[in-house]
Every structure is written in structure tokens, then in C-alpha cells.
Amino acid sequence: MNPALRKTVIAGNWKMHKTPAEAKALLGELLPLVKDAACQVIVCVPFVDLPAALEAAAGTCVAVGAQNCHWETSGAFTGEISPAMLTSMGVSHVILGHSERRTYFGETDQTVNRRLRAALQAGLCPIVCVGESLEQRQQGITQEFVSMQVKIALQGVSREELRRVTFAYEPIWAIGTGRTATAEQAGEVCAGIRATLAALYGKECAQGTTIQYGGSMNAGNAAELLAQEDVDGGLIGGASLKAPDFAAIVAAAR
Ligand code: 13P
């Protein structure tokens, strides 16, 4: 990370965990532990937990995010949530294009692009997830593949809007597997994403963009990953569900 050039951001992705009552309890435990955070802290919770999380986090340094949003403002899209619905509640952030959505729910680079443009238009700060499969890594196409995901996601996104976008490099083979990318692997791909951003928007914009690593990040490996120049934070799954573990990762981002 390089706090002189860009924000360090530690975000929790709770995925499909915690009822509203459990969310309230987890945040009650977490908030005192991260009150002196030197980085930006975000919790991305299930839709039904948003009211409880917003209430618990009000007036604290912790921002609240959702885990997806649709590209339309309203309409016949059963089961979907629009960006305007999120902002109307006070939600500031949203994860887009997570590999679990790509794998299980038919998300494509094109739909990620539509969601991203709509989220930006509504005033949200999106966290866009990209990352290769194990097969793609073994084929040696990681950088090209991730670069393509970044380019398609950003079609039609202005330089001004890019300031609100965070990227999360999440190698699929490292998610929930306990198999973390090495700090060098994480640093290399995050640097590749920055090079793609530089080619699209110029060096200054690229240097100002936060790029997180995600995939089995925990209290034990966070400091080493964050020591990489181009790893500006983390998107944390499993370890974000335990307040002391998540707080330890936040503390590592100093
Ligand atoms: P884990 O930290 O559980 O590997 O999950 C990472 C992730 O998918 C965050 O979005």
C-alpha cells in the first residue's frame, strides 16, 4: 500500500451470513475494536442486514455496503435491488462482480459493466471484483484475463467516476480455500491492474485508485500482503465474520 498516493481500504464481505440481530451483535463487538483505524473500514452485509448495520455504524468511521445491485432504477426485476434503493437508505458502497455471482448467478463482464455504470450514476462507491481461476493461472493467462475484466467493467466510465471505484483482485482459487496468493503473486496482479488503468485513464488516475487483494486474507498474512506497493487493502470473507480477526487485519493496515 502507499497511503501517500491512495486510500487504504479494508472491507468485510459477509456474503450470506448473519441475521439482522446477529449483524447488530457482530458490529457491537467490532466497532470499539476499529475506532482508531488508520484506514477506511467498510462492512458489506446482506441486504436484510443493511438497516441494522447502518444504525449500528452511524457516527462511526465504519461505512456500510451492499453485495450487489441491479442496473435499473426500478422495474419488473423480481428479487433485485436497485442502486437508488441503496442510496435512499444511506448505503455508500456496493460490491460488484464477485466471483461467486459470476459462478453461481450468471454474472458476466457485460452485466458487471451495466451494474457499475448504474451504481456510479446513483452516487455509490463500487468495489469491482476481478480474478482468475486456477486453470487460467496454470495456463499463464492471469494478467491478460484480469486486464480484460477490468477493461470491460470500465466501458463508459469517466475519469471523474473512476475516483469512486475500488478494485478487488480476488483469485478464485484463493477464495474460502485457505490457500492465499503469495504476497508477490498478489502484488504482481494488482500492479497489472494499475497498468491497465494507466493505459485507459493515465498514470495519475491509476496511482490514485485503490486496489485490494481478497482470498483467504487473515490476521496472519495481512501485513505481508499489504506491504506490497500495489496492494492497497483487503476484501475479507471468512475472517470478517469474527470481530477480533477482522480488527487485527484493520490494525495491520497501518
Ligand atoms: P475469504 O476471505 O473467505 O477467502 O473470501 C474472500 C472473498 O471472497 C471476499 O470477497
Short mmCIF file of N, CA, C and O and ligand atoms in Angstrom, two decimals, residues 13 15 98 100 170 174-176 215-217 235-238, ligand 1:
data_model
loop_
_atom_site.label_atom_id
_atom_site.label_comp_id
_atom_site.label_asym_id
_atom_site.label_seq_id
_atom_site.Cartn_x
_atom_site.Cartn_y
_atom_site.Cartn_z
N ASN A 13 -16.62 -8.71 3.48
CA ASN A 13 -17.73 -9.21 2.67
C ASN A 13 -18.35 -10.35 3.47
O ASN A 13 -17.79 -11.44 3.53
N LYS A 15 -20.91 -11.99 2.84
CA LYS A 15 -21.60 -12.98 2.00
C LYS A 15 -22.98 -13.30 2.60
O LYS A 15 -23.61 -12.40 3.14
N HIS A 98 -18.55 -10.02 -7.94
CA HIS A 98 -17.85 -11.03 -7.13
C HIS A 98 -17.85 -12.36 -7.88
O HIS A 98 -18.83 -12.70 -8.56
N GLU A 100 -18.36 -15.25 -6.91
CA GLU A 100 -19.49 -16.14 -6.58
C GLU A 100 -20.73 -15.75 -7.39
O GLU A 100 -21.52 -16.61 -7.78
N GLU A 170 -9.30 -10.79 -6.65
CA GLU A 170 -9.61 -12.00 -5.89
C GLU A 170 -9.39 -13.23 -6.76
O GLU A 170 -10.29 -13.62 -7.53
N ALA A 174 -8.22 -18.83 -4.45
CA ALA A 174 -7.81 -18.45 -3.08
C ALA A 174 -9.01 -18.12 -2.20
O ALA A 174 -8.86 -17.90 -1.01
N ILE A 175 -10.22 -18.09 -2.80
CA ILE A 175 -11.40 -17.66 -2.04
C ILE A 175 -11.95 -18.81 -1.22
O ILE A 175 -12.34 -19.84 -1.76
N GLY A 176 -11.95 -18.61 0.10
CA GLY A 176 -12.54 -19.59 1.01
C GLY A 176 -11.81 -20.92 1.04
O GLY A 176 -12.34 -21.91 1.53
N GLY A 215 -9.00 -13.07 -0.75
CA GLY A 215 -8.83 -14.52 -0.91
C GLY A 215 -8.04 -15.08 0.26
O GLY A 215 -6.81 -14.98 0.28
N SER A 216 -8.78 -15.61 1.26
CA SER A 216 -8.15 -16.19 2.45
C SER A 216 -7.20 -15.23 3.15
O SER A 216 -6.18 -15.64 3.70
N MET A 217 -7.53 -13.94 3.11
CA MET A 217 -6.72 -12.96 3.85
C MET A 217 -7.11 -13.07 5.31
O MET A 217 -8.29 -13.19 5.64
N LEU A 235 -10.23 -7.33 0.75
CA LEU A 235 -11.66 -7.65 0.77
C LEU A 235 -11.73 -9.02 1.45
O LEU A 235 -11.24 -10.02 0.91
N ILE A 236 -12.30 -9.02 2.64
CA ILE A 236 -12.17 -10.15 3.54
C ILE A 236 -13.49 -10.90 3.67
O ILE A 236 -14.51 -10.29 4.01
N GLY A 237 -13.46 -12.19 3.42
CA GLY A 237 -14.67 -13.00 3.59
C GLY A 237 -14.73 -13.59 4.98
O GLY A 237 -15.10 -12.93 5.95
N GLY A 238 -14.32 -14.84 5.11
CA GLY A 238 -14.45 -15.58 6.37
C GLY A 238 -13.98 -14.83 7.61
O GLY A 238 -14.67 -14.78 8.62
P1 13P B 1 -12.37 -15.47 2.01
O1 13P B 1 -11.66 -14.36 2.78
O2 13P B 1 -13.33 -16.22 2.86
O3 13P B 1 -11.42 -16.31 1.24
O4 13P B 1 -13.29 -14.72 0.93
C1 13P B 1 -12.74 -13.75 0.11
C2 13P B 1 -13.82 -13.08 -0.63
O5 13P B 1 -14.45 -13.67 -1.47
C3 13P B 1 -14.13 -11.68 -0.30
O6 13P B 1 -14.99 -11.12 -1.22
#
